[in-house]
mmCIF file of C-alpha atoms and ligand atoms in Angstrom:
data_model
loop_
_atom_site.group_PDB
_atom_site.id
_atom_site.type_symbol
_atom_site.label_atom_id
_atom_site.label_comp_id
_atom_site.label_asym_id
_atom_site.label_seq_id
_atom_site.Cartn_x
_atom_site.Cartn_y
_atom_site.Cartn_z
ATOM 1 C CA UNK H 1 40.505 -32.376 -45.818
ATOM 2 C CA UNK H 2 40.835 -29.452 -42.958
ATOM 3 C CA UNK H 3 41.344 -26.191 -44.307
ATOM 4 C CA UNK H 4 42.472 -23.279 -42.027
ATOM 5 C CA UNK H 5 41.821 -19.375 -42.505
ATOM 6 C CA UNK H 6 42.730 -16.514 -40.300
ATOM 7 C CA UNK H 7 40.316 -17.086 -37.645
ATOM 8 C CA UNK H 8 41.790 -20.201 -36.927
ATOM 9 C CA UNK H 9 44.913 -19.000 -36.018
ATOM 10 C CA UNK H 10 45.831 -17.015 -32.932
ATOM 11 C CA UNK H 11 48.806 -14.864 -33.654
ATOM 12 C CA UNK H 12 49.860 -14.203 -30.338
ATOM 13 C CA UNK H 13 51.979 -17.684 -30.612
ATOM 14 C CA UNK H 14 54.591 -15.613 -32.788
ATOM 15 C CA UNK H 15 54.312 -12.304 -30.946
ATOM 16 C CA UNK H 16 57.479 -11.749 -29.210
ATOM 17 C CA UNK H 17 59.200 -14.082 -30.798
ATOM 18 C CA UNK H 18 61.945 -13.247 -33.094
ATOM 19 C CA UNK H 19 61.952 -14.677 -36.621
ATOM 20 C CA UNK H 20 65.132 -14.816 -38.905
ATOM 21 C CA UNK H 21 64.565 -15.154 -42.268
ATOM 22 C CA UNK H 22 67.480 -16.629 -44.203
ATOM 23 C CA UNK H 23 67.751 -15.329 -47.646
ATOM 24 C CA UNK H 24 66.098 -12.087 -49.435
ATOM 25 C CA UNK H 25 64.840 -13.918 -52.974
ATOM 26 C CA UNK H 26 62.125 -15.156 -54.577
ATOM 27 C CA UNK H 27 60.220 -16.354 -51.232
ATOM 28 C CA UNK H 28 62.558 -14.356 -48.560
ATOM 29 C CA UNK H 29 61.422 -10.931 -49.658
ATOM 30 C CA UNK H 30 57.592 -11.882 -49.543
ATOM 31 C CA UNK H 31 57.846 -13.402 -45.723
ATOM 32 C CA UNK H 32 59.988 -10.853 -44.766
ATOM 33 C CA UNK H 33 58.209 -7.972 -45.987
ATOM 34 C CA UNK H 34 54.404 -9.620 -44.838
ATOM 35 C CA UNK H 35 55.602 -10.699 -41.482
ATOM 36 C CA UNK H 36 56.655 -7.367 -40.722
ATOM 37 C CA UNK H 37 53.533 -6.007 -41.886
ATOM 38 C CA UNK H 38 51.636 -8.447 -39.937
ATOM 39 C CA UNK H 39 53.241 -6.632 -36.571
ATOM 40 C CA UNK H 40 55.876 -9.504 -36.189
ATOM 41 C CA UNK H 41 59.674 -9.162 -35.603
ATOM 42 C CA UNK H 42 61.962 -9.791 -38.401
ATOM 43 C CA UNK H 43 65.484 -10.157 -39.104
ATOM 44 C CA UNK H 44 66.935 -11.222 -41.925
ATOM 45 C CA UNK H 45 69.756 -13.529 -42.207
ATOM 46 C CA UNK H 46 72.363 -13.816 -45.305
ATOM 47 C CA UNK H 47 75.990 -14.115 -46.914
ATOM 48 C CA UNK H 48 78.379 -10.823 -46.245
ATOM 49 C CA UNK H 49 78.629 -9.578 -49.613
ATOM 50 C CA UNK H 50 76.017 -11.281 -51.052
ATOM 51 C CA UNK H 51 73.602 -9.853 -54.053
ATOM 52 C CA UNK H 52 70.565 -9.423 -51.775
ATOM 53 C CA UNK H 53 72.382 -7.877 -48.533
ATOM 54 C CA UNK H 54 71.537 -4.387 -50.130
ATOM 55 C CA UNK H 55 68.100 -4.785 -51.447
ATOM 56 C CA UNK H 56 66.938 -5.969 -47.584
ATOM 57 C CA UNK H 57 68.722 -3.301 -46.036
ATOM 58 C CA UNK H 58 67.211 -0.459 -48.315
ATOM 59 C CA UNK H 59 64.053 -2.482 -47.156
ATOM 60 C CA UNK H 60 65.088 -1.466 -44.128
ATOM 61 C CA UNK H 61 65.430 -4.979 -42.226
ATOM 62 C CA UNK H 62 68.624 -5.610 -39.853
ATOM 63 C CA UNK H 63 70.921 -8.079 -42.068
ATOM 64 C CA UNK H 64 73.120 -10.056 -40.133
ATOM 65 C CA UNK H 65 75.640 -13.226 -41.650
ATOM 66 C CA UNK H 66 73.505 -16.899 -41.371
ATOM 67 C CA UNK H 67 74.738 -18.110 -38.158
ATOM 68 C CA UNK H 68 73.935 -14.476 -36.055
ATOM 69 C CA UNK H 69 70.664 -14.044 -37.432
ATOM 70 C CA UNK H 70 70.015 -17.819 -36.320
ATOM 71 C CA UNK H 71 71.888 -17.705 -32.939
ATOM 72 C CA UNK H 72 69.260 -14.559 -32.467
ATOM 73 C CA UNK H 73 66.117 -16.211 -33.456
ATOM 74 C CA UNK H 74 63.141 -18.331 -32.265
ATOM 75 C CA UNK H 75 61.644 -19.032 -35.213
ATOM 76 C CA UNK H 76 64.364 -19.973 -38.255
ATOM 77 C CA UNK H 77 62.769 -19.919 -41.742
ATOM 78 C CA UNK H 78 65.286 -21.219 -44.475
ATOM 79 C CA UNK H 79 64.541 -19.266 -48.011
ATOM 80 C CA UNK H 80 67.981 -20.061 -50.118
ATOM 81 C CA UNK H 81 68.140 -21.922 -52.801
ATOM 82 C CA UNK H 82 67.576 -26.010 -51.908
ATOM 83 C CA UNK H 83 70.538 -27.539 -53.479
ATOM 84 C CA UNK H 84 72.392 -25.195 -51.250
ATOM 85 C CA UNK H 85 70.227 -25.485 -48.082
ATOM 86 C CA UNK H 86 72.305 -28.997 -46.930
ATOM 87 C CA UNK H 87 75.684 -27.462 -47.029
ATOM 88 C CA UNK H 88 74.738 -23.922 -45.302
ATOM 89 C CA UNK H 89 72.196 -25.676 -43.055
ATOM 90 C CA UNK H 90 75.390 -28.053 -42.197
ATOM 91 C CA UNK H 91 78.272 -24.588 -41.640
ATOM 92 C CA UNK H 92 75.888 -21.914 -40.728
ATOM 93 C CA UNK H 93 72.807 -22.660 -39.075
ATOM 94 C CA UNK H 94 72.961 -26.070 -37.678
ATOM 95 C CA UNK H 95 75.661 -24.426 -34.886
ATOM 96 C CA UNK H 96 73.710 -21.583 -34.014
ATOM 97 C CA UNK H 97 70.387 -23.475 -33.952
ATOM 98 C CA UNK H 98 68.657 -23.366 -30.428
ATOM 99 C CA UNK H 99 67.320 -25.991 -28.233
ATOM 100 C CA UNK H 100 63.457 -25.584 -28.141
ATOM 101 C CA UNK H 101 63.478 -23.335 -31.582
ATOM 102 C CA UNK H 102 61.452 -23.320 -34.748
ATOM 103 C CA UNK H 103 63.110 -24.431 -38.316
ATOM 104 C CA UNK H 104 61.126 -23.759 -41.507
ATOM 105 C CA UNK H 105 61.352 -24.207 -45.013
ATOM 106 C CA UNK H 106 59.270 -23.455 -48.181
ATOM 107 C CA UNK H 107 59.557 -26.354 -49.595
ATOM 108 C CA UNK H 108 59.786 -30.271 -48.047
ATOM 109 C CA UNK H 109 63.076 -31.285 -50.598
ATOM 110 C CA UNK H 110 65.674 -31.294 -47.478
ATOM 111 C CA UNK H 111 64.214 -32.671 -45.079
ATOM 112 C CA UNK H 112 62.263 -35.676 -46.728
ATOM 113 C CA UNK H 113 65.488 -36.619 -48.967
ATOM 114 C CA UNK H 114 67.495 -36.495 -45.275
ATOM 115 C CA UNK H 115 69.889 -33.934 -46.676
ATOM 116 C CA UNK H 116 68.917 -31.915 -43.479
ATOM 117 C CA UNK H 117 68.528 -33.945 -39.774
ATOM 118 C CA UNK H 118 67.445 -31.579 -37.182
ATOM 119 C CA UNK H 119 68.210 -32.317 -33.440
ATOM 120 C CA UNK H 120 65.414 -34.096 -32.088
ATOM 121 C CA UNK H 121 65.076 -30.763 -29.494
ATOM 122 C CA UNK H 122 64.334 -28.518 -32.203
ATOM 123 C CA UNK H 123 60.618 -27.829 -33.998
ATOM 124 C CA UNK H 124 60.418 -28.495 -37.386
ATOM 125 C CA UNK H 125 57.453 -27.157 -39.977
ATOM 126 C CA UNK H 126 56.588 -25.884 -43.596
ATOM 127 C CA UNK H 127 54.633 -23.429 -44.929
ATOM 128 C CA UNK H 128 54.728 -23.240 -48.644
ATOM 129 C CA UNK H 129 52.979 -20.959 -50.854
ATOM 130 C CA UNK H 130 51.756 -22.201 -54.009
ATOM 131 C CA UNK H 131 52.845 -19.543 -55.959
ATOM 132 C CA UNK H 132 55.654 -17.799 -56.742
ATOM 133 C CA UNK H 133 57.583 -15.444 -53.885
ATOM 134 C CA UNK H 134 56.727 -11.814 -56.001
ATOM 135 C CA UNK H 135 52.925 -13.023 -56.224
ATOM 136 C CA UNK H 136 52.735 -13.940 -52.028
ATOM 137 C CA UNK H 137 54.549 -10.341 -51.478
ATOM 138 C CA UNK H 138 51.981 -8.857 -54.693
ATOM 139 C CA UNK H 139 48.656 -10.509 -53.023
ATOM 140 C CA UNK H 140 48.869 -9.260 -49.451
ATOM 141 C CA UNK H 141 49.710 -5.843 -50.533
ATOM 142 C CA UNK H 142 45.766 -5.945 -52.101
ATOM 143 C CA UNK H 143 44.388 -7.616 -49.120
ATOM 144 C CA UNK H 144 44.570 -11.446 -50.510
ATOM 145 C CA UNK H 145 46.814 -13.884 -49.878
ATOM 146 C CA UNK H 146 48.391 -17.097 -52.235
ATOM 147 C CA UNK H 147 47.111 -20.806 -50.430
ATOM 148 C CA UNK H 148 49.860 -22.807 -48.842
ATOM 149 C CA UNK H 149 50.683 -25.626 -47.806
ATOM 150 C CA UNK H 150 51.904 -26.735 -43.605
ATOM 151 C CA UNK H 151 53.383 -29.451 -42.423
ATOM 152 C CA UNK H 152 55.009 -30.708 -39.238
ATOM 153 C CA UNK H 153 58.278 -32.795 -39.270
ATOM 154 C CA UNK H 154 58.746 -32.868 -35.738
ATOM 155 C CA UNK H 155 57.352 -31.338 -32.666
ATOM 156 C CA UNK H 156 59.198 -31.187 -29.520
ATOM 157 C CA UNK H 157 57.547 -28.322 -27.908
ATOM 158 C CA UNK H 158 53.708 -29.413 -28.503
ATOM 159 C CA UNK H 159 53.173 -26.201 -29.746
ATOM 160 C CA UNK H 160 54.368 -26.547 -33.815
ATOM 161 C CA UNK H 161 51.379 -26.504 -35.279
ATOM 162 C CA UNK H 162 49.899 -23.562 -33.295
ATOM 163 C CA UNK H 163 53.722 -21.351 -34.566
ATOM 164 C CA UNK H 164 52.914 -22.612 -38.417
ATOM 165 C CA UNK H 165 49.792 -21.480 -38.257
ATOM 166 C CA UNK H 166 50.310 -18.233 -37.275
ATOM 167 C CA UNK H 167 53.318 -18.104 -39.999
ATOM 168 C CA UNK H 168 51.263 -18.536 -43.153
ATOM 169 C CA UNK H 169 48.422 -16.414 -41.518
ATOM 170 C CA UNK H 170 51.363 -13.560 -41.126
ATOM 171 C CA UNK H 171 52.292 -13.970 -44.632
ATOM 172 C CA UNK H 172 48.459 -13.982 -46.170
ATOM 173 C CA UNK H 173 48.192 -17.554 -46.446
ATOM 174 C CA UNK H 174 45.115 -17.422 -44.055
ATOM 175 C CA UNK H 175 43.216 -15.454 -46.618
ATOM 176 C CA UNK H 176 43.312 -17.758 -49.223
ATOM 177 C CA UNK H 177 43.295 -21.189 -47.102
ATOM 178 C CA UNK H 178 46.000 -23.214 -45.688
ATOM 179 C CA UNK H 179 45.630 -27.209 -46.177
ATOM 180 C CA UNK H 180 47.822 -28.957 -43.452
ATOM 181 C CA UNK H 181 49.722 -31.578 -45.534
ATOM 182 C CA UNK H 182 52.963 -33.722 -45.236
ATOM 183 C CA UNK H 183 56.270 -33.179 -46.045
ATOM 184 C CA UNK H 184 56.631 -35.959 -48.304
ATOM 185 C CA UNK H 185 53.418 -35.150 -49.802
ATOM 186 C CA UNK H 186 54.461 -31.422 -50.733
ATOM 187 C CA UNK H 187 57.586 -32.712 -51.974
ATOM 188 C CA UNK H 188 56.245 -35.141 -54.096
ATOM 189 C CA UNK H 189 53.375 -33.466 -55.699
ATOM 190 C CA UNK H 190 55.166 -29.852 -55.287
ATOM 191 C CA UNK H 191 58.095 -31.508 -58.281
ATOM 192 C CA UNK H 192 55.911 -33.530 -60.483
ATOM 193 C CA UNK H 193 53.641 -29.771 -60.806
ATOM 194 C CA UNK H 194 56.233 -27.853 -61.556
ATOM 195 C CA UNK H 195 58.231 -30.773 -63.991
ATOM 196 C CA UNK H 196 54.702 -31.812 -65.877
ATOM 197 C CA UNK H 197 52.621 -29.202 -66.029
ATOM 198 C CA UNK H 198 53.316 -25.668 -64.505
ATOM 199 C CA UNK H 199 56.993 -25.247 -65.890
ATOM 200 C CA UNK H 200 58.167 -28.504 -68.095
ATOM 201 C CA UNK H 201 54.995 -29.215 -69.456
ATOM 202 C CA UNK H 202 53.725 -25.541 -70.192
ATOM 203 C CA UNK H 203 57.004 -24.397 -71.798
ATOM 204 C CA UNK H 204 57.521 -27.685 -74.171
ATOM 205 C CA UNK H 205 54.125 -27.316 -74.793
ATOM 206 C CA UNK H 206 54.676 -23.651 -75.842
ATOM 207 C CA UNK H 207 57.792 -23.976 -77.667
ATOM 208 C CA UNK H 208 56.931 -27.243 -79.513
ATOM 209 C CA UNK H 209 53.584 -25.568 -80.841
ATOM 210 C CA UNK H 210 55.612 -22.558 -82.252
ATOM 211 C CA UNK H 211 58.053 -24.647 -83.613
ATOM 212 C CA UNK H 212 55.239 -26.628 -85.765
ATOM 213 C CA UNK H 213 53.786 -23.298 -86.993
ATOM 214 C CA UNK H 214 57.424 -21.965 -87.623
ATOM 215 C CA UNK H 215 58.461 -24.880 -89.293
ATOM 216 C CA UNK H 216 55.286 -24.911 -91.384
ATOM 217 C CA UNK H 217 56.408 -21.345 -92.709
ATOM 218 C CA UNK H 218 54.295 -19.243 -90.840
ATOM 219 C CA UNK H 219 55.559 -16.261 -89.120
ATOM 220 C CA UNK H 220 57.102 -16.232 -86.113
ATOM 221 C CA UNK H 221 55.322 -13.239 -84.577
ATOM 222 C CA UNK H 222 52.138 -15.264 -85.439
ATOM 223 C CA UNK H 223 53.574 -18.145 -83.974
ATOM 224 C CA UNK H 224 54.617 -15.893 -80.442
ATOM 225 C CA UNK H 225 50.862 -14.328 -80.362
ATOM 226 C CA UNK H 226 48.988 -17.618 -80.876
ATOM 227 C CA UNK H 227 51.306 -20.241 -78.618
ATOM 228 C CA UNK H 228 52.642 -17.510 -75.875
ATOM 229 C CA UNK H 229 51.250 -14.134 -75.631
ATOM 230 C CA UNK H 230 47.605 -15.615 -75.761
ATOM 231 C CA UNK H 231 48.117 -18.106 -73.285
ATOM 232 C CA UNK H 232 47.981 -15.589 -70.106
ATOM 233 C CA UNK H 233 44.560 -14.858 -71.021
ATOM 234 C CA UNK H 234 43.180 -18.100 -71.504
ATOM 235 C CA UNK H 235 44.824 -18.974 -67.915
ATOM 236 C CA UNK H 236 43.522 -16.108 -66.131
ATOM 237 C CA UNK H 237 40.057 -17.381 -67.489
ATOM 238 C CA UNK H 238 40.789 -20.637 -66.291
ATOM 239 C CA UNK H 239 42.370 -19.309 -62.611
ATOM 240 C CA UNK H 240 38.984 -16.870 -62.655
ATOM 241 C CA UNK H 241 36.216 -19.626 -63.006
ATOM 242 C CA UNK H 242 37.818 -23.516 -63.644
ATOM 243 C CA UNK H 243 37.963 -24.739 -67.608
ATOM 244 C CA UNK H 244 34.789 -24.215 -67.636
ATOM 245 C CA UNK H 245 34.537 -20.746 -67.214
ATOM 246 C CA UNK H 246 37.511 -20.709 -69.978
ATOM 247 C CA UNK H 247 35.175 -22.996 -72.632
ATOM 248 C CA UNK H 248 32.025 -20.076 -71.892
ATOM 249 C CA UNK H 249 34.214 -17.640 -73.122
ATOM 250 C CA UNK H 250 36.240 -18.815 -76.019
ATOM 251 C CA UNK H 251 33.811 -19.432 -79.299
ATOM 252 C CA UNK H 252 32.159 -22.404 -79.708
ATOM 253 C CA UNK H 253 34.703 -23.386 -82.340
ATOM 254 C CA UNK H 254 37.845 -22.993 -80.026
ATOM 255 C CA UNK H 255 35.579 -25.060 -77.632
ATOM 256 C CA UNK H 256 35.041 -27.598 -80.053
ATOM 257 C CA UNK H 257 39.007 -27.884 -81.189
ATOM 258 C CA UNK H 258 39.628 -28.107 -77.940
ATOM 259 C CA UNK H 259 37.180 -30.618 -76.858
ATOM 260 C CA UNK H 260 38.196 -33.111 -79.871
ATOM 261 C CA UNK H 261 42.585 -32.326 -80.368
ATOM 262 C CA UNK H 262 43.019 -31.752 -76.400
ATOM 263 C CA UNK H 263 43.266 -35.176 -75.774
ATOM 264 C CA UNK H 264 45.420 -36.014 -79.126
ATOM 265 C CA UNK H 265 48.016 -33.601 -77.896
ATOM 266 C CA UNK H 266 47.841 -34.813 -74.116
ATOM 267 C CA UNK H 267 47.468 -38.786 -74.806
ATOM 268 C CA UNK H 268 48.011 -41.796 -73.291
ATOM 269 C CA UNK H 269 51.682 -41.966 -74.107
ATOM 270 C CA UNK H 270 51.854 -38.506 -72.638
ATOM 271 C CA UNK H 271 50.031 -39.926 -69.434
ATOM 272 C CA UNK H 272 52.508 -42.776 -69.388
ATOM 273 C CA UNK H 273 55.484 -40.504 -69.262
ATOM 274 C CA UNK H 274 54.176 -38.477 -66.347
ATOM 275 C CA UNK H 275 53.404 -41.287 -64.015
ATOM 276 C CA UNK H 276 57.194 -42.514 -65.123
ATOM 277 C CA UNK H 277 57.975 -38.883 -63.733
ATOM 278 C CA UNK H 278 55.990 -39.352 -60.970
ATOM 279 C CA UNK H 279 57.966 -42.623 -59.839
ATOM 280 C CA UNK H 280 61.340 -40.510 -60.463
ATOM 281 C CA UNK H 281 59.977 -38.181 -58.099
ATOM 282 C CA UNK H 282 59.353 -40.651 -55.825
ATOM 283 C CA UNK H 283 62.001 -42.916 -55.428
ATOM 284 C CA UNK H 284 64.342 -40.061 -55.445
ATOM 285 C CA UNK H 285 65.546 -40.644 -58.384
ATOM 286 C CA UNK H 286 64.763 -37.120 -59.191
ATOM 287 C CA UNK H 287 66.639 -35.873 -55.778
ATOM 288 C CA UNK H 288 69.450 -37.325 -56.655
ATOM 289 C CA UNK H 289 69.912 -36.264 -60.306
ATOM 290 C CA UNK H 290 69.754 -32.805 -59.343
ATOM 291 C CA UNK H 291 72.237 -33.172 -56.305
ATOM 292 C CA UNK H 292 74.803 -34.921 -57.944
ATOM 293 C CA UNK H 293 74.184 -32.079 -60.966
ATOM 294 C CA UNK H 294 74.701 -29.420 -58.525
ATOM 295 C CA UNK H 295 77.583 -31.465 -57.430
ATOM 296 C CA UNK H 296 79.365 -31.249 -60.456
ATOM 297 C CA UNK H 297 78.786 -27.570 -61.020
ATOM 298 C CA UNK H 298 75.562 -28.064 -63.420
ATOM 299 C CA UNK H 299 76.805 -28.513 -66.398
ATOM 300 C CA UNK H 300 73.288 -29.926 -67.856
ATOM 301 C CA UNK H 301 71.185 -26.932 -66.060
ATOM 302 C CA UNK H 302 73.365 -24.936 -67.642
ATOM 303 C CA UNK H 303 73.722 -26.121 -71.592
ATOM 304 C CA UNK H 304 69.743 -26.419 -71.263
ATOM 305 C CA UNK H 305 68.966 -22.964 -69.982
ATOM 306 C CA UNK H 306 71.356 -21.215 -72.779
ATOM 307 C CA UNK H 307 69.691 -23.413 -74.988
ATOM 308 C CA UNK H 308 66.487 -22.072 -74.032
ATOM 309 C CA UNK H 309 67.605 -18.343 -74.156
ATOM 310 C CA UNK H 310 68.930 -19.260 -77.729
ATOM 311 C CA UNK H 311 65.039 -20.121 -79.131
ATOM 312 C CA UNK H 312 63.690 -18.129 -81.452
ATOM 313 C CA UNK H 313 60.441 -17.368 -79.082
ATOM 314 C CA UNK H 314 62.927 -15.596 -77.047
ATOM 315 C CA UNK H 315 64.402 -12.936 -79.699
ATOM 316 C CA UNK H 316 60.941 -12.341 -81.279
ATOM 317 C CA UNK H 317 59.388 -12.144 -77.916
ATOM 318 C CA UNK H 318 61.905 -9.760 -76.785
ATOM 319 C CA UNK H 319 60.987 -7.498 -79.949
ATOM 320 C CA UNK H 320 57.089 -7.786 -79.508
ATOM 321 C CA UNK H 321 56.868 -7.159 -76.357
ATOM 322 C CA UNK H 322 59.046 -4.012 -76.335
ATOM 323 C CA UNK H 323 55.859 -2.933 -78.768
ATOM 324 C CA UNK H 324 53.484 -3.386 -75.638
ATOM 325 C CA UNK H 325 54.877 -0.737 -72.741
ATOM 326 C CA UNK H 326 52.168 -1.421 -70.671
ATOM 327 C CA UNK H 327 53.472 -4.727 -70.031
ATOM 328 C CA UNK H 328 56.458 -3.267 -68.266
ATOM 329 C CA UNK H 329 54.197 -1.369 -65.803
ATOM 330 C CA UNK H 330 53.050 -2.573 -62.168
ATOM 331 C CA UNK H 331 55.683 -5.347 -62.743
ATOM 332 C CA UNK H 332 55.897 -8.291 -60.408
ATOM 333 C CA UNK H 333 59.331 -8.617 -60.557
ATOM 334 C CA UNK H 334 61.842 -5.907 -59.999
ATOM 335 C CA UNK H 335 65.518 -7.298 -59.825
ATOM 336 C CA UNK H 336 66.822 -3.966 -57.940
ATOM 337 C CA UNK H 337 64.353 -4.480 -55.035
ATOM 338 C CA UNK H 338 63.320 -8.350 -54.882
HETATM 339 P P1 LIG R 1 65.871 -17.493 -54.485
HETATM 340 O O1 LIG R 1 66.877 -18.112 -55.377
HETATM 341 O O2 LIG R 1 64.910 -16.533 -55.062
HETATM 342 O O3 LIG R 1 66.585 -16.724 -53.295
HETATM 343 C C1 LIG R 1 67.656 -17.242 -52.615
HETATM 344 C C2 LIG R 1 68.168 -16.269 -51.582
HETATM 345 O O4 LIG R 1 69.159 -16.945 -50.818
HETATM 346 C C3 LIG R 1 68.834 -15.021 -52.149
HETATM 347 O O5 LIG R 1 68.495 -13.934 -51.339
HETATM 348 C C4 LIG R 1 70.306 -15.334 -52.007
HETATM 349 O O6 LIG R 1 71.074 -14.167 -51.837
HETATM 350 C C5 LIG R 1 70.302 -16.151 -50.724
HETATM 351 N N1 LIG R 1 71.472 -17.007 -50.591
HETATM 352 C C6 LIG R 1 72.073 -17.746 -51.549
HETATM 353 N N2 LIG R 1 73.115 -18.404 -51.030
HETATM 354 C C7 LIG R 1 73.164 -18.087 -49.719
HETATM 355 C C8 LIG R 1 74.034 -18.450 -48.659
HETATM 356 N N3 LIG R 1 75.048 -19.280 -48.843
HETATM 357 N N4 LIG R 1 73.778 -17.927 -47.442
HETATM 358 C C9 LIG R 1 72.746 -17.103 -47.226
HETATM 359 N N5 LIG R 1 71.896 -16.712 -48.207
HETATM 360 C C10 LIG R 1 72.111 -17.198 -49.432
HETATM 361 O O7 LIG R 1 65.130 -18.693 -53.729
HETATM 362 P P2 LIG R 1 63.574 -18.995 -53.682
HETATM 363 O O8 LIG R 1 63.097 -19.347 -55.054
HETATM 364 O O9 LIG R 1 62.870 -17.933 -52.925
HETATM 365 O O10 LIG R 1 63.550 -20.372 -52.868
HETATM 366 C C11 LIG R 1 63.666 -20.409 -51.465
HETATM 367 C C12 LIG R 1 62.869 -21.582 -50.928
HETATM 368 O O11 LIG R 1 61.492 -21.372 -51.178
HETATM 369 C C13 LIG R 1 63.199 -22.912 -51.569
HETATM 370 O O12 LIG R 1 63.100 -23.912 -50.582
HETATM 371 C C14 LIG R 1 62.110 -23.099 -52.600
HETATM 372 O O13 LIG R 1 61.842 -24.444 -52.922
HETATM 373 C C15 LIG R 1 60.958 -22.502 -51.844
HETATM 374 N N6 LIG R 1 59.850 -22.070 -52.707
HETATM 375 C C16 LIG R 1 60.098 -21.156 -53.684
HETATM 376 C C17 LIG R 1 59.061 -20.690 -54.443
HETATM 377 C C18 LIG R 1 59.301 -19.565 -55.419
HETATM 378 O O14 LIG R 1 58.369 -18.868 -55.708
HETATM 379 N N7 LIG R 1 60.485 -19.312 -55.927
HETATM 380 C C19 LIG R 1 57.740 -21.174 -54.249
HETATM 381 C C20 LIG R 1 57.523 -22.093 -53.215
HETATM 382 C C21 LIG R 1 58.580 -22.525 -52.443
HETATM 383 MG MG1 LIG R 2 56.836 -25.479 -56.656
#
């Protein structure tokens, strides 16, 4: 597998080139923001009115509605949210879109479930961090970066790969390696992560285990130290040095328990329901599910996410951590900026 770094990349490709980024969220703040400082020409691209108009302006970017940021631009990176993308990529950008251009998204779920058909004259590409849009924007401020992923869809101009390249190197990426990839490849692994293990599988996990020890009468501040609050440090072990470097630290106890329960907790019936997942994810059974949802104005997103507000973990988590200022300093997320 071909991993690039910076000095594979030539960034004169983007220089002079204009980039719109479309949207100012999660993702859009951290390529706007590192692009810039990376010397290249940014413009950002959003709804009139919208709730991140102001925080990219005060960033002092020129904000201009979808289509005139696009109409403007060589290089069109699409940031909004992707069960929105089809629809504004359809009104907004698709009109403005030049012959000969860049499009590029975060994330392969549009183009490989054909809810987004470029014109055969334009250059399509990804570059997606694997990490979360406050981290990319967090990392090159210290001088690192947060891996990503490229891919080319198409590549009229000959050039594509050359342009992505010098993208993820602009936004860190080069730092911390780049792995050239498909689109239905990112797509595919990029939901079953984030369903099984990074989001799905780490909050069930979390919430189940607190329910046991709940349920079992112990308290629930217990419960919040030993199945949430603790978990950070075990990961940042884990990110530091692999599981190994997590099983040197712990005791030789924990090591044990987790050596000999692990697998009881994660078992085969666990391992049959991912690779179920997986096949959702793949047949697009997934895709559709969460179209047709959005479709109908998510009523199952939202029952589930008030549902989720409503646990107890939340109002005793609320309370503890209020007890722990220093939490609340050097904060990744600021809603009033990004
Ligand atoms: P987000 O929800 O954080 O931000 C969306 C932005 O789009 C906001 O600025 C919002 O104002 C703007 N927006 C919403 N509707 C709009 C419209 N009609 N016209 C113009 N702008 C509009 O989104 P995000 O999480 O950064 O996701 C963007 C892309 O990045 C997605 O493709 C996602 O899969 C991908 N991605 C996200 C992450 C992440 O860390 N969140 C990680 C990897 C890839
Ligand atoms: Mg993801």
């Amino acid at each position: 597998m071909e991993i690039y770094y910076d000095r594979d990349s030539n960034p004169e490709v983007l220089k002079g080139k204009t980039i719109a980024v479309i949207g100012y969220g999660s993702q859009g703040h951290a390529h706007a923001n590192n692009l810039r400082d990376s010397g290249y020409d940014v413009i950002i691209g959003l709804r009139k009115g919208g709730s991140s108009w102001k925080k990219a302006e005060d960033a002092g970017f020129t904000v201009l509605p979808t289509g005139e940021a696009v109409a403007r631009a060589d290089v069109v990176m699409v940031l909004v949210p992707d069960e929105i993308m089809g629809d504004l990529y359809r009104e907004e950008i698709a009109p403005s879109l030049k012959s000969g251009s860049y499009l590029a998204f975060a994330h392969g779920f549009n183009i490989h479930f054909g809810q987004i058909v470029p014109p055969s004259d334009v250059n399509v590409f990804m570059v997606a961090p694997k990490g979360p849009g406050h981290l990319v924007r967090h990392q090159y401020k210290i001088g690192a970066g947060v891996p990503s992923l490229m891919a080319i869809h198409q590549d009229p101009s000959g050039d594509t790969k050359d342009v992505a390249l010098a993208y993820a190197c602009g936004i860190g990426a080069g730092k911390a390696g780049i792995i050239e990839t498909t689109f239905r490849e990112e797509t595919e692994t990029d939901l079953f992560g984030e369903q099984v293990v990074l989001c799905g599988g780490v909050t069930a996990l979390i919430q189940t285990a607190f329910e046991v020890l709940v349920e079992a009468g112990y308290s629930p501040e217990m419960a919040y130290f030993e199945c949430l609050h603790e978990l950070k440090l075990i990961v940042d072990l884990i990110y530091e040095g692999g599981i190994s470097n997590m099983r040197y630290s712990v005791s030789n106890t924990a090591q044990y328990g987790d050596l000999t329960r692990g697998p009881r907790v994660i078992n085969g019936a666990v391992k049959e329901e991912m690779k179920r997942i997986l096949e959702e994810v793949q047949s697009g059974q997934f895709a559709r599910e969460w179209i047709l949802e959005n479709r109908a104005g998510r009523p199952v997103f939202n029952a589930l996410t008030k549902r989720g507000e409503e646990h107890l973990i939340e109002e005793v988590g609320k309370k503890l951590r209020a007890m722990m200022p220093w939490l609340q300093k050097e904060k990744l997320v600021d809603r009033e900026k990004n």
